C-alpha atoms as one frame of an Amber mdcrd trajectory, in Angstrom:
protein
 110.834  54.021 -55.980 113.209  52.761 -53.456 111.671  53.344 -49.922 113.167
  52.887 -46.153 111.800  52.253 -42.815 114.593  52.475 -40.349 111.924  51.683
 -37.418 111.178  48.592 -38.925 114.470  47.789 -40.315 112.921  47.346 -43.606
 113.280  48.788 -47.235 112.667  47.696 -50.786 111.762  49.141 -54.241 108.097
  49.737 -54.897 106.254  49.296 -58.173 104.790  52.226 -57.754 103.476  54.862
 -55.202 100.351  57.028 -55.466 100.299  60.640 -54.148  97.777  63.066 -53.604
  98.269  65.640 -51.438  99.487  64.330 -48.019  98.321  60.824 -48.914 100.334
  57.903 -50.499  98.990  54.607 -51.676 101.371  51.813 -52.580 101.269  49.782
 -55.711 102.498  46.240 -56.056 102.287  44.419 -59.736 101.494  40.647 -59.982
 100.836  40.712 -63.589 100.824  36.529 -63.928  98.809  35.979 -60.624  95.000
  35.938 -60.155  94.130  38.572 -57.914  91.095  38.960 -55.855  90.226  40.421
 -52.394  89.570  36.803 -51.063  92.866  35.576 -52.388  94.764  38.549 -50.655
  93.132  37.284 -47.280  94.232  33.972 -47.965  96.862  32.593 -50.184  98.184
  35.472 -51.399  98.199  36.988 -47.738 102.322  37.619 -48.263 101.455  39.643
 -51.530  99.487  41.800 -49.103 102.283  42.060 -46.518 104.511  42.862 -49.163
 102.938  45.712 -50.287 101.724  47.066 -46.830 105.216  47.174 -46.122 106.326
  49.069 -48.744 103.521  51.293 -47.877 104.814  51.843 -44.231 108.509  52.099
 -45.961 107.440  55.218 -48.451 105.363  56.941 -45.281 108.437  57.083 -43.314
 110.668  58.091 -46.184 108.187  60.494 -47.678 106.838  61.685 -44.456 103.172
  61.171 -45.690 100.164  59.342 -44.449  99.726  55.640 -46.077  96.143  55.537
 -46.927  96.302  52.376 -48.827  97.480  49.866 -50.717  96.781  48.979 -54.502
  97.516  45.222 -55.943  97.589  44.749 -59.811  96.944  41.090 -60.991  96.005
  39.453 -64.321  92.474  39.444 -63.322  91.562  42.491 -61.207  92.829  45.275
 -59.336  92.118  45.168 -55.855  92.469  48.402 -53.613  92.661  47.875 -49.689
  92.165  50.447 -47.116  95.512  50.137 -44.302  93.509  49.395 -40.786  95.385
  49.272 -37.763  95.148  45.605 -37.462  96.333  45.370 -40.902  99.484  47.942
 -39.891  99.938  46.051 -36.633 100.307  42.470 -38.335 102.634  43.659 -40.795
 104.709  45.320 -38.340 104.930  42.249 -36.286 105.917  40.399 -39.364 109.094
  42.652 -39.617 109.925  41.960 -35.923 109.627  38.212 -36.681 112.057  38.761
 -39.504 114.652  41.030 -37.471 114.699  37.822 -34.887 115.055  35.370 -37.649
 117.909  37.259 -39.401 119.877  37.992 -35.976 119.678  34.390 -35.247 117.288
  34.733 -32.064 114.581  32.499 -34.094 116.124  29.159 -35.086 113.210  28.920
 -37.613 111.453  26.033 -38.550 112.779  22.490 -38.094 113.499  20.222 -40.783
 110.608  18.038 -41.922 109.248  15.505 -44.164 108.455  17.838 -46.883 111.740
  19.976 -46.902 112.902  17.955 -49.815 111.016  20.005 -52.153 111.460  23.325
 -50.762 113.613  26.077 -52.518 115.108  27.315 -49.434 116.184  23.775 -48.401
 119.885  24.535 -48.346 119.795  28.013 -46.966 118.019  26.890 -44.342 119.854
  23.821 -43.130 123.033  25.835 -43.281 121.590  27.933 -40.567 122.918  27.553
 -37.052 120.570  25.613 -35.165 119.883  27.027 -31.775
């Protein structure tokens, strides 16, 4: 389902939304990824941020309260409660994305490891401030 948050300037298509009464949970499926609670706090933090962003968008789109998120992986199904700290973290990421997209943040500088990055052409083509 397409979800939008005008306040955060984000939109996306959530894999699934679980609605029970006035509560909603966003679901993200990563069928080929080993998922655990620990991985979502570490190397898969971006996946947690993505599904929380979908949840915040769903909250605004459906006018419901975000209760939590669910990540379905190849190894497990992990359910996370959305805390105020997690909500603030994702909202801060959204602000950073808007700054970067608006040209306010020049982004990372070219470095010795840029040669293998899939975004190097896009990054190098962006105007530097």
